């Protein structure tokens, strides 16, 4: 098996999973009464952007895993980056705080 196929397969799985999750979230939002100013084209662009962002982060993660060669190292590096960014975002508190 080619090495590139292993990486492309993993990224493809990530892209499909992200697309499915995005469609579910948009569907739930529409069911709850959300409006999408861009219409169907705007929703498609939103889903494509989500897939591209997930693929970029996934490729970065796979590249780091290939360099580190240990799962524990990858987990540590990802937590070192993601945890502070999560707390600096507006996910848990208002930006005004």
Coordinates of N, CA, C and O in Angstrom, one line a residue:
X1 N 0.8 -1.2 0.0 CA 0.0 0.0 0.0 C 0.9 1.2 0.0 O 1.9 1.3 0.7
X2 N 0.5 2.2 -0.7 CA 1.3 3.5 -0.8 C 1.1 4.3 0.5 O 0.0 4.3 1.1
X3 N 2.1 5.0 0.8 CA 2.1 5.8 2.0 C 1.1 7.0 1.9 O 0.4 7.3 2.8
X4 N 1.1 7.6 0.7 CA 0.2 8.7 0.5 C -1.3 8.2 0.6 O -2.2 9.0 1.0
X5 N -1.6 7.0 0.2 CA -2.9 6.5 0.3 C -3.4 6.4 1.8 O -4.6 6.6 2.1
X6 N -2.5 6.1 2.7 CA -2.9 6.0 4.1 C -3.2 7.4 4.6 O -4.2 7.6 5.3
X7 N -2.5 8.4 4.2 CA -2.8 9.8 4.7 C -4.0 10.3 4.0 O -4.9 10.9 4.6
X8 N -4.2 10.1 2.7 CA -5.3 10.5 2.0 C -6.6 9.9 2.5 O -7.7 10.5 2.6
X9 N -6.5 8.6 2.8 CA -7.7 7.9 3.4 C -8.1 8.4 4.7 O -9.3 8.6 5.0
X10 N -7.2 8.7 5.5 CA -7.5 9.3 6.9 C -8.1 10.7 6.7 O -9.0 11.1 7.4
X11 N -7.5 11.5 5.8 CA -8.1 12.9 5.5 C -9.5 12.8 4.9 O -10.3 13.6 5.2
X12 N -9.7 11.8 4.0 CA -11.0 11.6 3.4 C -12.0 11.2 4.5 O -13.2 11.7 4.4
X13 N -11.7 10.4 5.4 CA -12.6 10.0 6.5 C -12.9 11.2 7.3 O -14.1 11.4 7.7
X14 N -11.9 12.0 7.6 CA -12.2 13.2 8.4 C -13.1 14.2 7.6 O -14.0 14.8 8.2
X15 N -12.9 14.3 6.3 CA -13.7 15.3 5.5 C -15.1 14.8 5.5 O -16.0 15.6 5.6
X16 N -15.3 13.5 5.3 CA -16.7 13.0 5.2 C -17.4 13.2 6.6 O -18.6 13.6 6.7
X17 N -16.7 12.9 7.6 CA -17.3 13.0 9.0 C -17.6 14.5 9.3 O -18.7 14.7 9.8
X18 N -16.8 15.4 8.9 CA -17.0 16.8 9.1 C -18.2 17.3 8.3 O -19.1 18.0 8.7
X19 N -18.3 16.8 7.0 CA -19.5 17.2 6.2 C -20.8 16.7 6.8 O -21.8 17.4 6.8
X20 N -20.8 15.4 7.2 CA -22.0 14.9 7.8 C -22.4 15.7 9.1 O -23.6 16.0 9.3
X21 N -21.4 16.0 9.9 CA -21.7 16.7 11.1 C -22.2 18.1 10.8 O -23.1 18.6 11.4
X22 N -21.6 18.8 9.8 CA -22.1 20.1 9.4 C -23.5 20.1 8.8 O -24.3 21.0 9.2
X23 N -23.8 19.1 8.1 CA -25.2 19.0 7.5 C -26.2 18.8 8.7 O -27.3 19.4 8.7
X24 N -25.8 18.0 9.7 CA -26.7 17.7 10.8 C -26.9 19.0 11.6 O -28.0 19.4 12.0
X25 N -25.8 19.8 11.8 CA -25.9 21.0 12.6 C -26.7 22.0 11.8 O -27.6 22.7 12.4
X26 N -26.5 22.2 10.5 CA -27.3 23.1 9.7 C -28.8 22.7 9.7 O -29.7 23.5 9.8
X27 N -29.0 21.4 9.6 CA -30.4 20.9 9.7 C -31.1 21.2 11.0 O -32.3 21.6 11.0
X28 N -30.4 21.0 12.1 CA -30.9 21.3 13.4 C -31.2 22.8 13.6 O -32.2 23.2 14.1
X29 N -30.3 23.6 13.0 CA -30.5 25.0 13.1 C -31.7 25.4 12.3 O -32.4 26.3 12.7
X30 N -31.8 24.9 11.1 CA -33.0 25.2 10.3 C -34.3 24.8 11.0 O -35.3 25.5 10.9
X31 N -34.3 23.6 11.6 CA -35.4 23.1 12.3 C -35.8 24.0 13.5 O -36.9 24.1 13.9
X32 N -34.7 24.6 14.1 CA -35.0 25.5 15.3 C -35.3 26.9 14.9 O -35.6 27.8 15.7
X33 N -35.3 27.2 13.6 CA -35.8 28.5 13.1 C -34.6 29.4 12.6 O -34.9 30.6 12.4
X34 N -33.4 28.9 12.5 CA -32.3 29.8 12.0 C -32.5 30.1 10.6 O -33.1 29.3 9.8
X35 N -32.1 31.3 10.2 CA -32.2 31.7 8.8 C -30.8 31.8 8.2 O -29.8 32.2 8.9
X36 N -30.6 31.4 7.0 CA -29.3 31.5 6.3 C -29.4 32.5 5.2 O -30.0 32.2 4.2
X37 N -28.8 33.7 5.4 CA -28.9 34.7 4.4 C -28.4 34.4 3.0 O -29.0 34.9 2.0
X38 N -27.5 33.5 2.9 CA -26.9 33.1 1.6 C -27.8 32.1 0.9 O -27.4 31.7 -0.2
X39 N -28.8 31.6 1.6 CA -29.6 30.5 0.9 C -28.9 29.2 0.8 O -28.0 28.9 1.6
X40 N -29.2 28.4 -0.1 CA -28.7 27.1 -0.3 C -27.2 27.2 -0.7 O -26.3 26.5 -0.2
X41 N -26.8 28.2 -1.5 CA -25.4 28.4 -1.9 C -24.6 28.7 -0.7 O -23.5 28.2 -0.5
X42 N -25.1 29.6 0.2 CA -24.4 30.0 1.4 C -24.2 28.8 2.3 O -23.1 28.6 2.9
X43 N -25.2 27.9 2.4 CA -25.0 26.7 3.3 C -24.0 25.8 2.7 O -23.1 25.2 3.4
X44 N -24.0 25.6 1.4 CA -23.0 24.8 0.7 C -21.6 25.3 0.9 O -20.6 24.6 1.2
X45 N -21.4 26.7 0.8 CA -20.1 27.3 1.0 C -19.7 27.1 2.5 O -18.5 26.8 2.8
X46 N -20.6 27.2 3.4 CA -20.3 27.0 4.8 C -19.8 25.6 5.1 O -18.8 25.4 5.8
X47 N -20.5 24.6 4.5 CA -20.1 23.2 4.7 C -18.7 22.9 4.0 O -17.8 22.3 4.6
X48 N -18.5 23.5 2.8 CA -17.2 23.3 2.2 C -16.1 24.0 3.0 O -15.0 23.4 3.2
X49 N -16.3 25.2 3.6 CA -15.3 25.8 4.4 C -15.0 25.0 5.7 O -13.9 24.9 6.1
X50 N -16.1 24.4 6.3 CA -15.9 23.5 7.4 C -15.0 22.3 7.1 O -14.1 21.9 7.8
X51 N -15.3 21.7 5.9 CA -14.5 20.5 5.5 C -13.0 20.9 5.2 O -12.1 20.2 5.6
X52 N -12.8 22.1 4.6 CA -11.5 22.5 4.3 C -10.7 22.8 5.6 O -9.5 22.5 5.7
X53 N -11.3 23.5 6.5 CA -10.7 23.8 7.8 C -10.3 22.5 8.5 O -9.2 22.4 9.1
X54 N -11.3 21.6 8.6 CA -11.0 20.3 9.3 C -9.9 19.5 8.6 O -9.1 18.9 9.2
X55 N -9.9 19.6 7.2 CA -8.8 18.9 6.5 C -7.4 19.5 6.8 O -6.4 18.8 6.9
X56 N -7.4 20.8 6.9 CA -6.1 21.5 7.2 C -5.6 21.2 8.6 O -4.4 20.8 8.7
X57 N -6.5 21.2 9.5 CA -6.1 20.8 10.9 C -5.8 19.4 11.0 O -4.8 19.0 11.7
X58 N -6.5 18.5 10.3 CA -6.2 17.1 10.2 C -4.9 16.8 9.6 O -4.1 16.0 10.1
X59 N -4.5 17.5 8.5 CA -3.2 17.3 7.9 C -2.1 17.8 8.8 O -1.0 17.1 8.8
X60 N -2.3 18.8 9.5 CA -1.3 19.3 10.5 C -1.1 18.3 11.6 O 0.0 18.0 11.9
X61 N -2.2 17.7 12.0 CA -2.1 16.7 13.1 C -1.4 15.4 12.6 O -0.6 14.8 13.3
X62 N -1.8 15.0 11.4 CA -1.1 13.8 10.8 C 0.4 14.1 10.6 O 1.2 13.2 10.8
X63 N 0.7 15.3 10.1 CA 2.1 15.6 9.9 C 2.9 15.6 11.2 O 4.0 15.1 11.3
X64 N 2.3 16.1 12.2 CA 2.9 16.1 13.6 C 3.1 14.7 14.1 O 4.1 14.4 14.7
X65 N 2.1 13.9 13.8 CA 2.1 12.5 14.3 C 3.3 11.7 13.5 O 3.9 10.9 14.1
X66 N 3.5 12.0 12.3 CA 4.5 11.4 11.5 C 5.9 11.8 12.0 O 6.9 11.0 12.0
X67 N 6.0 13.1 12.5 CA 7.3 13.6 13.0 C 7.5 13.0 14.4 O 8.6 12.5 14.8
X68 N 6.5 13.0 15.3 CA 6.6 12.6 16.7 C 6.8 11.1 16.8 O 7.6 10.6 17.7
X69 N 6.1 10.3 16.1 CA 6.1 8.9 16.1 C 5.6 8.2 17.3 O 5.7 7.0 17.5
X70 N 5.1 9.0 18.3 CA 4.5 8.5 19.5 C 3.2 9.1 19.8 O 3.1 10.3 19.7
X71 N 2.2 8.3 20.1 CA 0.9 8.9 20.4 C 0.8 9.8 21.6 O 0.2 10.8 21.5
X72 N 1.6 9.5 22.6 CA 1.6 10.3 23.8 C 2.2 11.7 23.5 O 1.7 12.7 24.0
X73 N 3.2 11.8 22.6 CA 3.7 13.1 22.3 C 2.7 13.9 21.5 O 2.6 15.1 21.8
X74 N 2.0 13.3 20.6 CA 1.0 14.0 19.8 C -0.1 14.5 20.7 O -0.6 15.7 20.6
X75 N -0.6 13.7 21.7 CA -1.6 14.1 22.6 C -1.2 15.3 23.4 O -1.9 16.3 23.6
X76 N 0.1 15.3 23.9 CA 0.6 16.4 24.7 C 0.7 17.7 23.9 O 0.3 18.7 24.4
X77 N 1.2 17.6 22.7 CA 1.3 18.8 21.9 C 0.0 19.4 21.5 O -0.3 20.6 21.6
X78 N -1.0 18.5 21.1 CA -2.3 19.0 20.8 C -3.0 19.7 22.0 O -3.6 20.7 21.9
X79 N -2.9 19.0 23.2 CA -3.5 19.6 24.4 C -2.8 20.9 24.7 O -3.4 21.9 25.2
X80 N -1.5 21.0 24.5 CA -0.7 22.2 24.8 C -1.2 23.4 24.0 O -1.2 24.5 24.4
X81 N -1.6 23.1 22.7 CA -2.1 24.1 21.8 C -3.6 24.4 22.0 O -4.0 25.6 22.1
X82 N -4.4 23.4 22.0 CA -5.8 23.5 22.0 C -6.4 24.1 23.3 O -7.3 24.9 23.3
X83 N -5.9 23.6 24.4 CA -6.5 24.0 25.7 C -6.5 25.5 25.9 O -7.5 26.1 26.2
X84 N -5.3 26.1 25.8 CA -5.3 27.6 26.0 C -6.1 28.3 25.0 O -6.8 29.3 25.3
X85 N -6.2 27.9 23.7 CA -7.0 28.5 22.7 C -8.5 28.4 23.0 O -9.2 29.3 22.7
X86 N -8.9 27.3 23.6 CA -10.3 27.1 24.0 C -10.7 28.1 25.0 O -11.7 28.7 25.0
X87 N -9.8 28.3 26.0 CA -10.1 29.2 27.1 C -10.0 30.6 26.7 O -10.7 31.5 27.3
X88 N -9.3 30.9 25.7 CA -9.2 32.3 25.2 C -10.3 32.6 24.2 O -10.5 33.8 23.9
X89 N -11.0 31.6 23.8 CA -12.1 31.9 22.9 C -13.4 32.3 23.6 O -13.4 32.3 24.9
X90 N -14.5 32.5 22.9 CA -15.7 32.9 23.6 C -16.6 31.6 23.8 O -17.8 31.7 24.0
X91 N -16.0 30.5 23.8 CA -16.7 29.2 24.0 C -17.3 29.1 25.4 O -18.4 28.5 25.6
X92 N -16.6 29.6 26.4 CA -17.0 29.5 27.8 C -17.4 30.8 28.5 O -18.1 30.7 29.4
X93 N -16.9 31.9 28.0 CA -17.2 33.2 28.6 C -17.5 34.2 27.5 O -17.0 34.1 26.4
X94 N -18.2 35.3 27.9 CA -18.4 36.4 27.0 C -17.1 37.1 26.7 O -16.3 37.2 27.6
X95 N -17.0 37.6 25.5 CA -15.8 38.4 25.2 C -15.6 39.6 26.1 O -14.5 40.1 26.3
X96 N -16.7 40.2 26.6 CA -16.6 41.4 27.4 C -16.0 41.2 28.7 O -15.6 42.1 29.4
X97 N -16.0 39.9 29.2 CA -15.4 39.6 30.5 C -13.9 39.5 30.3 O -13.1 39.6 31.2

